[in-house]
Amino acid sequence: VRRVVAVEPMPRMRDRIARELPDVTVLDGTAEAIPLPDHAVDAVVVGEAFHWFDTAAAAAEIARVLTPAGGLAVLWNVPTWTDESTPWLEGFRRVVTPHRRAAGDFPAGNGRWRDGLTRTGLFADPEHSAFSHTHELTPADFLALVASWSWIASLDHDARRRTLDAVAAVIAGEDSIEIPYRTDLYLTRARATENPATEGPP
């Protein structure tokens, strides 16, 4: 029997996971402090989040909770839309790009998480695969997606409202929104014999 455990630090997100996915065990925790015993899971999956982690601390915790040679999957969805395929994209970027730049870089963004993971020595070099897919949304769902981005959600109420109103004006008249994505998937396995979190004294 397969069991899925979700580790989530935000109470509202935990409540929503519990409500929509009743078969999933939901725990209060972070990548750097996973509330599971040693060797508890066969695989850890991180979606759209590793760039927020303290890479060394998270790698040690993930290696600790994995079974020997357990697997780690890290993925991101990267939009591949262009001005040619999406006529309103230029206007959309004018609205949101200043907020993205003002927010600054993520703690382990721009691929730094991969180098940090390698330096720990706890995992094999990640293998990369890429897949393409398209996400079709209603305009309302697209606005909800934009509102969920950390650098939009963190704005004060008035700034967030103005930004979302400006985005709504840019996509006015669109019946649906299509976002083409490239999903980048990185797979690796723990080096069980090199995990200091689980080894005893020499």
Coordinates of C-alpha atoms in Angstrom, one line a residue:
V1 CA 0.0 0.0 0.0
R2 CA 1.4 3.4 -1.0
R3 CA 1.2 6.2 1.5
V4 CA 1.6 9.9 0.7
V5 CA 2.8 12.4 3.3
A6 CA 2.6 16.1 2.7
V7 CA 4.9 18.4 4.7
E8 CA 3.6 22.0 4.7
P9 CA 4.4 25.0 7.0
M10 CA 1.3 27.1 6.3
P11 CA -1.9 26.2 8.3
R12 CA -4.3 27.3 5.5
M13 CA -2.5 25.1 3.0
R14 CA -2.5 22.1 5.4
D15 CA -6.3 22.6 5.9
R16 CA -6.8 22.7 2.1
I17 CA -4.7 19.6 1.5
A18 CA -6.6 17.7 4.3
R19 CA -10.0 18.9 2.8
E20 CA -9.3 18.1 -0.8
L21 CA -7.0 15.0 -0.4
P22 CA -8.3 13.1 2.6
D23 CA -6.1 10.1 1.9
V24 CA -2.9 12.2 2.3
T25 CA -1.3 12.5 5.7
V26 CA -0.5 16.2 6.3
L27 CA 2.2 17.3 8.7
D28 CA 3.4 20.7 9.9
G29 CA 7.0 21.1 9.0
T30 CA 9.6 22.4 6.5
A31 CA 12.3 20.9 4.3
E32 CA 14.8 21.8 6.9
A33 CA 12.8 20.2 9.8
I34 CA 10.8 17.2 8.5
P35 CA 8.6 15.7 11.2
L36 CA 9.3 12.0 10.2
P37 CA 11.6 9.4 11.7
D38 CA 14.8 8.2 10.0
H39 CA 14.4 6.1 6.8
A40 CA 10.6 6.7 6.8
V41 CA 10.0 7.2 3.1
D42 CA 11.1 5.7 -0.2
A43 CA 10.9 9.0 -2.2
V44 CA 10.8 12.8 -1.6
V45 CA 9.1 15.0 -4.2
V46 CA 9.7 18.8 -4.3
G47 CA 7.6 20.8 -6.7
E48 CA 8.3 24.5 -7.4
A49 CA 9.9 25.0 -4.0
F50 CA 13.6 24.0 -3.7
H51 CA 14.8 27.5 -4.6
W52 CA 13.4 28.6 -1.2
F53 CA 15.3 26.0 0.9
D54 CA 18.5 26.2 2.9
T55 CA 20.0 23.7 0.6
A56 CA 22.5 22.1 3.0
A57 CA 20.0 21.8 5.8
A58 CA 17.2 20.5 3.5
A59 CA 19.5 18.0 1.9
A60 CA 20.5 16.6 5.2
E61 CA 16.9 16.2 6.4
I62 CA 15.8 14.7 3.1
A63 CA 18.6 12.2 3.2
R64 CA 17.7 11.4 6.8
V65 CA 14.1 10.5 6.1
L66 CA 14.8 8.5 2.9
T67 CA 15.3 4.8 3.0
P68 CA 18.9 3.7 1.9
A69 CA 19.3 4.8 -1.8
G70 CA 15.9 6.4 -1.7
G71 CA 14.9 8.8 -4.4
L72 CA 14.6 12.6 -4.6
A73 CA 12.6 14.3 -7.4
V74 CA 12.8 18.1 -7.9
L75 CA 10.7 19.8 -10.5
W76 CA 9.8 23.2 -11.9
N77 CA 7.3 24.4 -14.6
V78 CA 8.9 27.0 -16.8
P79 CA 6.6 29.0 -19.1
T80 CA 7.7 28.9 -22.8
W81 CA 5.3 31.5 -24.1
T82 CA 6.5 34.1 -26.5
D83 CA 5.3 37.5 -27.8
E84 CA 4.4 35.8 -31.1
S85 CA 2.2 33.1 -29.5
T86 CA 0.8 35.3 -26.7
P87 CA 0.0 38.9 -28.0
W88 CA -0.8 40.3 -24.6
L89 CA 2.4 38.9 -23.0
E90 CA 4.4 42.2 -23.4
G91 CA 1.7 44.2 -21.6
F92 CA 1.6 41.5 -18.9
R93 CA 5.3 41.7 -18.4
R94 CA 5.2 45.4 -18.0
V95 CA 2.8 45.0 -15.1
V96 CA 4.5 42.2 -13.2
T97 CA 8.2 42.3 -14.0
P98 CA 8.9 45.4 -11.7
H99 CA 7.5 43.4 -8.7
R100 CA 9.5 40.3 -9.6
R101 CA 12.7 42.4 -9.8
A102 CA 11.9 44.2 -6.5
A103 CA 11.5 40.9 -4.7
G104 CA 15.1 39.9 -5.4
D105 CA 16.5 36.5 -5.9
F106 CA 15.4 33.3 -4.2
P107 CA 17.8 31.8 -1.6
A108 CA 18.8 29.0 -3.9
G109 CA 17.5 30.4 -7.2
N110 CA 19.1 30.4 -10.6
G111 CA 20.2 26.7 -10.3
R112 CA 22.3 27.3 -7.1
W113 CA 20.3 24.5 -5.4
R114 CA 22.0 21.9 -7.8
D115 CA 25.5 23.1 -6.9
G116 CA 24.6 23.1 -3.2
L117 CA 23.1 19.7 -3.3
T118 CA 26.2 18.3 -5.0
R119 CA 28.5 19.9 -2.4
T120 CA 26.7 18.1 0.4
G121 CA 27.9 14.7 -1.0
L122 CA 24.6 13.2 0.2
F123 CA 23.1 12.6 -3.3
A124 CA 24.3 11.4 -6.7
D125 CA 24.4 14.0 -9.5
P126 CA 20.8 14.7 -10.6
E127 CA 19.6 13.4 -13.9
H128 CA 17.6 16.0 -15.9
S129 CA 14.6 15.4 -18.1
A130 CA 12.3 17.9 -19.7
F131 CA 8.6 17.6 -20.8
S132 CA 6.2 19.9 -22.5
H133 CA 2.6 20.6 -21.7
T134 CA 0.0 23.3 -21.9
H135 CA -2.1 24.7 -19.0
E136 CA -5.5 26.1 -20.1
L137 CA -7.2 28.4 -17.6
T138 CA -10.1 30.7 -17.4
P139 CA -9.2 34.4 -17.0
A140 CA -10.3 34.2 -13.4
D141 CA -8.1 31.2 -12.7
F142 CA -5.2 32.9 -14.4
L143 CA -5.7 35.9 -12.1
A144 CA -5.7 33.5 -9.1
L145 CA -2.5 32.0 -10.3
V146 CA -0.8 35.3 -10.6
A147 CA -2.1 36.3 -7.2
S148 CA -0.5 33.2 -5.7
W149 CA 3.0 34.1 -6.9
S150 CA 5.1 34.9 -3.8
W151 CA 6.2 38.3 -5.2
I152 CA 2.6 39.3 -5.9
A153 CA 1.1 37.7 -2.7
S154 CA 3.6 39.6 -0.5
L155 CA 2.6 43.0 -1.8
D156 CA 0.4 45.1 0.5
H157 CA -3.3 45.0 -0.1
D158 CA -3.6 48.1 -2.3
A159 CA -0.5 47.3 -4.4
R160 CA -1.7 43.8 -4.9
R161 CA -5.2 44.9 -5.9
R162 CA -3.8 47.5 -8.4
T163 CA -1.5 44.9 -9.9
L164 CA -4.2 42.3 -10.4
D165 CA -6.6 44.9 -11.8
A166 CA -3.9 45.9 -14.3
V167 CA -3.4 42.2 -15.2
A168 CA -7.2 41.8 -15.7
A169 CA -7.1 44.8 -18.0
V170 CA -4.3 43.3 -20.1
I171 CA -6.2 40.0 -20.6
A172 CA -9.6 41.6 -21.0
G173 CA -11.4 40.0 -24.0
E174 CA -9.6 36.7 -23.7
D175 CA -12.0 33.7 -23.4
S176 CA -9.3 31.4 -22.1
I177 CA -5.6 31.6 -21.2
E178 CA -3.1 29.0 -22.5
I179 CA 0.3 28.8 -20.8
P180 CA 2.8 26.4 -22.6
Y181 CA 5.3 25.0 -20.1
R182 CA 8.5 23.1 -20.0
T183 CA 8.6 20.9 -17.0
D184 CA 12.2 20.4 -15.8
L185 CA 12.5 17.2 -13.7
Y186 CA 15.7 16.3 -11.8
L187 CA 16.0 12.8 -10.3
T188 CA 18.7 11.6 -7.9
R189 CA 19.3 9.1 -5.1
A190 CA 20.7 9.4 -1.7
R191 CA 24.2 8.1 -1.1
A192 CA 23.1 6.0 1.9
T193 CA 26.6 5.2 3.2
E194 CA 27.6 8.9 3.2
N195 CA 24.7 10.2 5.2
P196 CA 26.1 11.7 8.5
A197 CA 22.6 12.2 9.9
T198 CA 22.1 8.4 10.1
E199 CA 25.6 7.1 10.7
G200 CA 26.8 6.3 14.2
P201 CA 30.1 7.2 15.7
P202 CA 33.2 5.7 14.0

